[in-house]
Each structure stands twice: as structure tokens, then as C-alpha cells.
mmCIF file of C-alpha atoms in Angstrom:
data_model
loop_
_atom_site.group_PDB
_atom_site.id
_atom_site.type_symbol
_atom_site.label_atom_id
_atom_site.label_comp_id
_atom_site.label_asym_id
_atom_site.label_seq_id
_atom_site.Cartn_x
_atom_site.Cartn_y
_atom_site.Cartn_z
ATOM 1 C CA UNK A 1 0.000 0.000 0.000
ATOM 2 C CA UNK A 2 2.642 2.526 0.994
ATOM 3 C CA UNK A 3 5.770 3.014 -1.082
ATOM 4 C CA UNK A 4 3.984 1.435 -4.025
ATOM 5 C CA UNK A 5 3.751 -2.032 -2.490
ATOM 6 C CA UNK A 6 0.766 -4.228 -1.811
ATOM 7 C CA UNK A 7 -0.823 -3.782 1.601
ATOM 8 C CA UNK A 8 -0.847 -7.455 2.581
ATOM 9 C CA UNK A 9 1.651 -10.285 2.496
ATOM 10 C CA UNK A 10 0.646 -13.558 0.791
ATOM 11 C CA UNK A 11 -1.845 -15.565 2.830
ATOM 12 C CA UNK A 12 -1.389 -19.271 3.492
ATOM 13 C CA UNK A 13 -4.810 -20.975 3.701
ATOM 14 C CA UNK A 14 -3.258 -24.131 5.114
ATOM 15 C CA UNK A 15 -2.657 -22.699 8.574
ATOM 16 C CA UNK A 16 -3.429 -24.168 11.968
ATOM 17 C CA UNK A 17 -6.179 -21.795 13.084
ATOM 18 C CA UNK A 18 -8.139 -21.933 9.840
ATOM 19 C CA UNK A 19 -8.080 -25.722 9.987
ATOM 20 C CA UNK A 20 -9.692 -25.757 13.424
ATOM 21 C CA UNK A 21 -12.085 -22.777 13.093
ATOM 22 C CA UNK A 22 -15.483 -23.120 11.439
ATOM 23 C CA UNK A 23 -17.023 -20.559 9.131
ATOM 24 C CA UNK A 24 -19.940 -20.163 11.539
ATOM 25 C CA UNK A 25 -17.534 -19.283 14.354
ATOM 26 C CA UNK A 26 -15.950 -16.536 12.266
ATOM 27 C CA UNK A 27 -19.340 -15.220 11.151
ATOM 28 C CA UNK A 28 -20.482 -14.885 14.763
ATOM 29 C CA UNK A 29 -17.558 -12.562 15.390
ATOM 30 C CA UNK A 30 -17.902 -10.598 12.151
ATOM 31 C CA UNK A 31 -21.591 -9.898 12.720
ATOM 32 C CA UNK A 32 -20.935 -8.732 16.276
ATOM 33 C CA UNK A 33 -18.030 -6.573 15.108
ATOM 34 C CA UNK A 34 -20.167 -4.844 12.495
ATOM 35 C CA UNK A 35 -22.879 -4.077 15.044
ATOM 36 C CA UNK A 36 -20.335 -2.689 17.498
ATOM 37 C CA UNK A 37 -18.623 -0.557 14.854
ATOM 38 C CA UNK A 38 -21.959 0.902 13.797
ATOM 39 C CA UNK A 39 -22.987 1.596 17.386
ATOM 40 C CA UNK A 40 -19.722 3.339 18.254
ATOM 41 C CA UNK A 41 -19.767 5.559 15.180
ATOM 42 C CA UNK A 42 -23.428 6.428 15.701
ATOM 43 C CA UNK A 43 -22.878 7.501 19.311
ATOM 44 C CA UNK A 44 -19.316 8.855 19.144
ATOM 45 C CA UNK A 45 -18.895 10.303 15.654
ATOM 46 C CA UNK A 46 -22.498 11.402 15.114
ATOM 47 C CA UNK A 47 -22.152 12.374 11.457
ATOM 48 C CA UNK A 48 -25.447 12.325 9.588
ATOM 49 C CA UNK A 49 -23.834 12.458 6.137
ATOM 50 C CA UNK A 50 -20.724 13.536 4.256
ATOM 51 C CA UNK A 51 -17.842 12.521 2.034
ATOM 52 C CA UNK A 52 -15.971 9.356 3.047
ATOM 53 C CA UNK A 53 -12.573 8.136 1.859
ATOM 54 C CA UNK A 54 -11.915 4.439 2.494
ATOM 55 C CA UNK A 55 -8.189 3.696 2.136
ATOM 56 C CA UNK A 56 -7.118 0.103 1.501
ATOM 57 C CA UNK A 57 -10.770 -0.612 0.845
ATOM 58 C CA UNK A 58 -10.339 -4.129 -0.531
ATOM 59 C CA UNK A 59 -13.639 -5.841 -1.267
ATOM 60 C CA UNK A 60 -15.399 -4.252 1.731
ATOM 61 C CA UNK A 61 -14.915 -0.463 1.831
ATOM 62 C CA UNK A 62 -17.018 0.141 4.931
ATOM 63 C CA UNK A 63 -20.378 0.889 3.374
ATOM 64 C CA UNK A 64 -22.085 -0.695 6.406
ATOM 65 C CA UNK A 65 -20.644 2.153 8.466
ATOM 66 C CA UNK A 66 -21.482 4.949 6.064
ATOM 67 C CA UNK A 67 -24.645 4.044 4.123
ATOM 68 C CA UNK A 68 -25.840 5.672 0.926
ATOM 69 C CA UNK A 69 -27.289 8.090 0.040
ATOM 70 C CA UNK A 70 -26.366 10.158 3.108
ATOM 71 C CA UNK A 71 -22.690 9.339 2.668
ATOM 72 C CA UNK A 72 -20.716 9.487 -0.564
ATOM 73 C CA UNK A 73 -17.953 6.880 -0.394
ATOM 74 C CA UNK A 74 -14.699 7.007 -2.360
ATOM 75 C CA UNK A 75 -12.691 3.776 -2.171
ATOM 76 C CA UNK A 76 -8.950 3.550 -2.785
ATOM 77 C CA UNK A 77 -6.885 0.381 -3.049
ATOM 78 C CA UNK A 78 -3.458 -0.532 -4.406
ATOM 79 C CA UNK A 79 -4.847 -3.618 -6.172
ATOM 80 C CA UNK A 80 -6.415 -2.753 -9.565
ATOM 81 C CA UNK A 81 -8.485 -5.958 -9.487
ATOM 82 C CA UNK A 82 -10.164 -4.940 -6.251
ATOM 83 C CA UNK A 83 -10.804 -1.454 -7.594
ATOM 84 C CA UNK A 84 -12.394 -2.974 -10.701
ATOM 85 C CA UNK A 85 -14.558 -5.174 -8.498
ATOM 86 C CA UNK A 86 -15.754 -2.209 -6.469
ATOM 87 C CA UNK A 87 -16.661 -0.369 -9.648
ATOM 88 C CA UNK A 88 -18.556 -3.374 -10.937
ATOM 89 C CA UNK A 89 -20.571 -3.936 -7.766
ATOM 90 C CA UNK A 90 -21.229 -0.245 -7.188
ATOM 91 C CA UNK A 91 -20.679 -0.622 -3.432
ATOM 92 C CA UNK A 92 -18.605 2.579 -3.583
ATOM 93 C CA UNK A 93 -19.629 5.781 -5.330
ATOM 94 C CA UNK A 94 -16.111 6.100 -6.736
ATOM 95 C CA UNK A 95 -13.152 3.688 -6.769
ATOM 96 C CA UNK A 96 -9.575 4.390 -7.764
ATOM 97 C CA UNK A 97 -6.117 2.877 -7.552
ATOM 98 C CA UNK A 98 -3.854 4.575 -5.033
ATOM 99 C CA UNK A 99 -1.278 4.080 -2.299
ATOM 100 C CA UNK A 100 -1.683 5.206 1.299
ATOM 101 C CA UNK A 101 0.516 8.160 2.091
ATOM 102 C CA UNK A 102 0.780 9.152 -1.581
ATOM 103 C CA UNK A 103 -2.805 9.888 -2.597
ATOM 104 C CA UNK A 104 -3.227 12.621 -5.186
ATOM 105 C CA UNK A 105 -6.405 14.104 -3.761
ATOM 106 C CA UNK A 106 -7.197 17.732 -2.893
ATOM 107 C CA UNK A 107 -6.702 19.007 0.650
ATOM 108 C CA UNK A 108 -9.756 19.299 2.881
ATOM 109 C CA UNK A 109 -11.947 17.054 0.724
ATOM 110 C CA UNK A 110 -13.390 14.472 3.140
ATOM 111 C CA UNK A 111 -15.423 14.364 6.321
ATOM 112 C CA UNK A 112 -13.996 10.936 7.223
ATOM 113 C CA UNK A 113 -10.844 9.101 6.212
ATOM 114 C CA UNK A 114 -11.401 5.427 7.031
ATOM 115 C CA UNK A 115 -8.745 2.789 7.614
ATOM 116 C CA UNK A 116 -10.650 -0.397 8.427
ATOM 117 C CA UNK A 117 -8.251 -3.214 9.330
ATOM 118 C CA UNK A 118 -5.562 -1.761 7.066
ATOM 119 C CA UNK A 119 -3.001 0.149 9.140
ATOM 120 C CA UNK A 120 -1.696 -2.995 10.829
ATOM 121 C CA UNK A 121 -0.773 -4.402 7.406
ATOM 122 C CA UNK A 122 0.967 -1.168 6.452
ATOM 123 C CA UNK A 123 2.883 -1.289 9.746
ATOM 124 C CA UNK A 124 4.457 -4.536 8.531
ATOM 125 C CA UNK A 125 6.138 -2.551 5.749
ATOM 126 C CA UNK A 126 7.262 0.532 7.618
ATOM 127 C CA UNK A 127 6.097 3.744 9.310
ATOM 128 C CA UNK A 128 2.406 4.539 9.515
ATOM 129 C CA UNK A 129 2.964 8.230 10.255
ATOM 130 C CA UNK A 130 2.453 9.199 6.564
ATOM 131 C CA UNK A 131 -1.068 7.740 6.726
ATOM 132 C CA UNK A 132 -1.963 9.983 9.658
ATOM 133 C CA UNK A 133 -0.348 13.040 8.087
ATOM 134 C CA UNK A 134 -2.192 12.423 4.839
ATOM 135 C CA UNK A 135 -5.501 11.966 6.650
ATOM 136 C CA UNK A 136 -4.993 15.280 8.433
ATOM 137 C CA UNK A 137 -4.370 16.948 5.072
ATOM 138 C CA UNK A 138 -7.404 15.411 3.379
ATOM 139 C CA UNK A 139 -9.894 16.054 6.182
ATOM 140 C CA UNK A 140 -12.246 18.989 6.245
ATOM 141 C CA UNK A 141 -12.285 21.054 9.468
ATOM 142 C CA UNK A 142 -14.204 19.017 12.025
ATOM 143 C CA UNK A 143 -13.646 15.803 10.064
ATOM 144 C CA UNK A 144 -12.181 12.622 11.525
ATOM 145 C CA UNK A 145 -9.786 9.813 10.799
ATOM 146 C CA UNK A 146 -11.445 6.522 11.770
ATOM 147 C CA UNK A 147 -9.175 3.504 12.157
ATOM 148 C CA UNK A 148 -10.282 0.027 13.261
ATOM 149 C CA UNK A 149 -7.303 -2.170 14.134
ATOM 150 C CA UNK A 150 -6.170 -5.121 16.285
ATOM 151 C CA UNK A 151 -4.790 -4.030 19.646
ATOM 152 C CA UNK A 152 -1.414 -5.033 21.018
ATOM 153 C CA UNK A 153 -2.365 -4.963 24.705
ATOM 154 C CA UNK A 154 -5.017 -7.681 24.486
ATOM 155 C CA UNK A 155 -3.743 -11.219 25.274
ATOM 156 C CA UNK A 156 -4.333 -12.258 21.651
ATOM 157 C CA UNK A 157 -2.414 -9.203 20.460
ATOM 158 C CA UNK A 158 0.536 -10.125 22.666
ATOM 159 C CA UNK A 159 0.430 -13.710 21.370
ATOM 160 C CA UNK A 160 0.209 -12.527 17.769
ATOM 161 C CA UNK A 161 3.192 -10.224 18.203
ATOM 162 C CA UNK A 162 5.174 -13.119 19.687
ATOM 163 C CA UNK A 163 4.245 -15.397 16.768
ATOM 164 C CA UNK A 164 5.403 -12.697 14.355
ATOM 165 C CA UNK A 165 8.707 -12.345 16.181
ATOM 166 C CA UNK A 166 9.320 -16.092 16.207
ATOM 167 C CA UNK A 167 8.537 -16.371 12.483
ATOM 168 C CA UNK A 168 5.706 -18.871 12.947
ATOM 169 C CA UNK A 169 2.792 -16.566 12.051
ATOM 170 C CA UNK A 170 2.116 -17.984 8.531
ATOM 171 C CA UNK A 171 1.912 -21.531 9.887
ATOM 172 C CA UNK A 172 -0.262 -20.492 12.826
ATOM 173 C CA UNK A 173 -2.700 -18.007 11.276
ATOM 174 C CA UNK A 174 -1.718 -17.580 7.629
ATOM 175 C CA UNK A 175 0.267 -14.366 7.209
ATOM 176 C CA UNK A 176 3.230 -12.539 8.761
ATOM 177 C CA UNK A 177 1.813 -9.028 8.337
ATOM 178 C CA UNK A 178 -0.892 -8.940 11.014
ATOM 179 C CA UNK A 179 0.923 -6.490 13.273
ATOM 180 C CA UNK A 180 -1.217 -5.570 16.310
ATOM 181 C CA UNK A 181 -0.949 -1.872 17.082
ATOM 182 C CA UNK A 182 -0.215 -0.343 20.443
ATOM 183 C CA UNK A 183 -2.951 1.980 21.743
ATOM 184 C CA UNK A 184 -0.208 4.363 22.794
ATOM 185 C CA UNK A 185 1.162 4.391 19.248
ATOM 186 C CA UNK A 186 -2.229 5.123 17.687
ATOM 187 C CA UNK A 187 -2.784 8.043 20.052
ATOM 188 C CA UNK A 188 0.738 9.394 19.574
ATOM 189 C CA UNK A 189 0.599 9.203 15.763
ATOM 190 C CA UNK A 190 -2.720 11.056 15.809
ATOM 191 C CA UNK A 191 -1.426 13.869 17.974
ATOM 192 C CA UNK A 192 1.784 14.167 15.958
ATOM 193 C CA UNK A 193 -0.359 14.719 12.844
ATOM 194 C CA UNK A 194 -2.313 17.471 14.592
ATOM 195 C CA UNK A 195 -5.437 15.402 15.236
ATOM 196 C CA UNK A 196 -7.401 15.049 18.468
ATOM 197 C CA UNK A 197 -7.776 11.310 19.233
ATOM 198 C CA UNK A 198 -10.345 9.251 21.094
ATOM 199 C CA UNK A 199 -9.870 5.498 21.552
ATOM 200 C CA UNK A 200 -12.549 2.848 22.031
ATOM 201 C CA UNK A 201 -12.639 -0.938 22.180
ATOM 202 C CA UNK A 202 -14.853 -2.465 19.518
ATOM 203 C CA UNK A 203 -14.679 -5.880 21.180
ATOM 204 C CA UNK A 204 -12.701 -7.928 23.681
ATOM 205 C CA UNK A 205 -13.647 -11.243 22.094
ATOM 206 C CA UNK A 206 -11.614 -13.263 19.602
ATOM 207 C CA UNK A 207 -13.043 -14.613 16.364
ATOM 208 C CA UNK A 208 -11.551 -18.066 16.992
ATOM 209 C CA UNK A 209 -13.320 -18.631 20.302
ATOM 210 C CA UNK A 210 -16.220 -21.130 20.299
ATOM 211 C CA UNK A 211 -19.507 -19.434 19.491
ATOM 212 C CA UNK A 212 -21.059 -19.920 22.973
ATOM 213 C CA UNK A 213 -17.960 -18.376 24.564
ATOM 214 C CA UNK A 214 -18.068 -15.427 22.171
ATOM 215 C CA UNK A 215 -21.718 -14.790 22.943
ATOM 216 C CA UNK A 216 -21.078 -15.036 26.684
ATOM 217 C CA UNK A 217 -18.275 -12.461 26.480
ATOM 218 C CA UNK A 218 -19.919 -10.005 24.086
ATOM 219 C CA UNK A 219 -21.827 -8.085 26.816
ATOM 220 C CA UNK A 220 -18.447 -7.084 28.291
ATOM 221 C CA UNK A 221 -17.819 -4.882 25.255
ATOM 222 C CA UNK A 222 -19.916 -2.090 26.767
ATOM 223 C CA UNK A 223 -16.911 -1.124 28.923
ATOM 224 C CA UNK A 224 -14.979 -0.382 25.727
ATOM 225 C CA UNK A 225 -16.043 3.266 25.873
ATOM 226 C CA UNK A 226 -14.042 3.805 29.070
ATOM 227 C CA UNK A 227 -10.585 5.244 28.262
ATOM 228 C CA UNK A 228 -8.518 2.872 30.395
ATOM 229 C CA UNK A 229 -10.525 -0.217 29.536
ATOM 230 C CA UNK A 230 -10.526 0.653 25.820
ATOM 231 C CA UNK A 231 -6.774 0.187 25.540
ATOM 232 C CA UNK A 232 -7.101 -3.504 26.411
ATOM 233 C CA UNK A 233 -9.517 -4.276 23.583
ATOM 234 C CA UNK A 234 -8.879 -7.008 21.041
ATOM 235 C CA UNK A 235 -10.080 -4.655 18.290
ATOM 236 C CA UNK A 236 -9.716 -0.906 18.702
ATOM 237 C CA UNK A 237 -11.480 2.035 17.125
ATOM 238 C CA UNK A 238 -9.584 5.285 16.843
ATOM 239 C CA UNK A 239 -11.528 8.474 16.093
ATOM 240 C CA UNK A 240 -9.013 11.275 15.527
ATOM 241 C CA UNK A 241 -10.592 14.631 14.728
ATOM 242 C CA UNK A 242 -9.285 17.624 12.840
ATOM 243 C CA UNK A 243 -9.920 20.857 14.717
ATOM 244 C CA UNK A 244 -12.693 23.107 13.488
ATOM 245 C CA UNK A 245 -16.386 22.850 12.745
ATOM 246 C CA UNK A 246 -18.058 20.999 9.915
#
């Protein structure tokens, strides 16, 4: 994605966790995640409409978070095939090829710059500061960078970081570039770019847990709006605002 490279490393489908995790188990987590993301943005961002830029959009640019017609969504991805797919399906209002940190878009164009499960792949390649600086440039006054990423301070994040360091990540979960991000780093990068950050936990559950365990733990996610508790989330939501009024 940055520096002209693809955002993600090759994925090995023959990994341990995929062999022992059912599709239904993953779907239970995904559906809960989507509900939590929507709830947090509804109560914390409170935008009724606007222009959205989804960076590293892939096949799912975040339309569930910013529905049409109130929101106009521009999707950017480094993979031309994914951009072509987005154009064909019409899930985005506009789709273009581009690389995070080097987007040729006018300053102050968007109400939201969205990185949904993308920054942790970019972190595998190098610094993520250019993504924050670019978001600050592209945002309108009062706009916000929204990033949804795996957290380092959750037990699964710690385990994932250890697997990456030991070089066993592809065999365990399929790819070496899932780099969980420190809450402190997300907040610091936001402030360095001149943005005002807020951090929330989307969920404390893990998509590989048995479905009954996931459902039993899901009610705990309500504490994810508390600043100290948010930092321990499995999946984090950063809302980093540009000063000014929309």
C-alpha cells in the first residue's frame, strides 16, 4: 500500500487456526463486530452524512458504516483488481487505484478518512505516520480519521506479536503481516499529525473462540467506551478529529 507495495503479504490458507475454526464461528464474530462498529460511530462520531474516503478498501470499503445516500464513499486500493470489483458492484460511489501516504487528492476534501483493518498491514512494511499526516491533510475542518485495528495490549495481540517475532505466524494463522498496534502508538501518531484522538474498544472477544464463549463475552464490550478499559480491547477504534467545525 505505501511506497507502491501491496498492503498485505501472501496468505497461506493451510494454517493451523483456519483448519480448526469453522465458518460459523468466524461469522459470529464478524456480525458482532459490524454491530459494534456501527454503534460506536453512531454515538461517538455522530455524522449524519458527508464525504468518506476508504483507504485500503479491498472488497469491503465500509459501506455498512457509512450508508448511501447520506454518505458518498470514495474507495482507494493498491490492487487494480479490487478497484475494478468495487466499480462493478457499485458498493462505492467512486473507486480508484492509489497508495496510502501518496494519494493525489485535494486538501480538505473528506469528512472521514477510514482505515478499516488496514493500518496494521501497512505497519508490517514501515512507518504509519504518513497515513496519519495524509488523513490530516485530506480532512475537512471538524472531520475525523477513523481507524479500526487489532490491539497489542489484548492477550491475543501479545500472542500474535510473539508469533510474528518467532517467524511462525504464517503456519499459525496464515500471514506474517498482522501487526497488532499499540494503543499508545495510535494516540501518539494522531497527535503528531495534529489530530485530536479518542480510543474505544470495539470488542474484547476473539473470532476463533467457540460461538457460545463469544456470545457469553460479548456483553463485556460495553466497557470499551471507558478510556482505560478501551486500551485492552482485542479490536480498537480510533476516532481522531481535525480541529474546526463541519
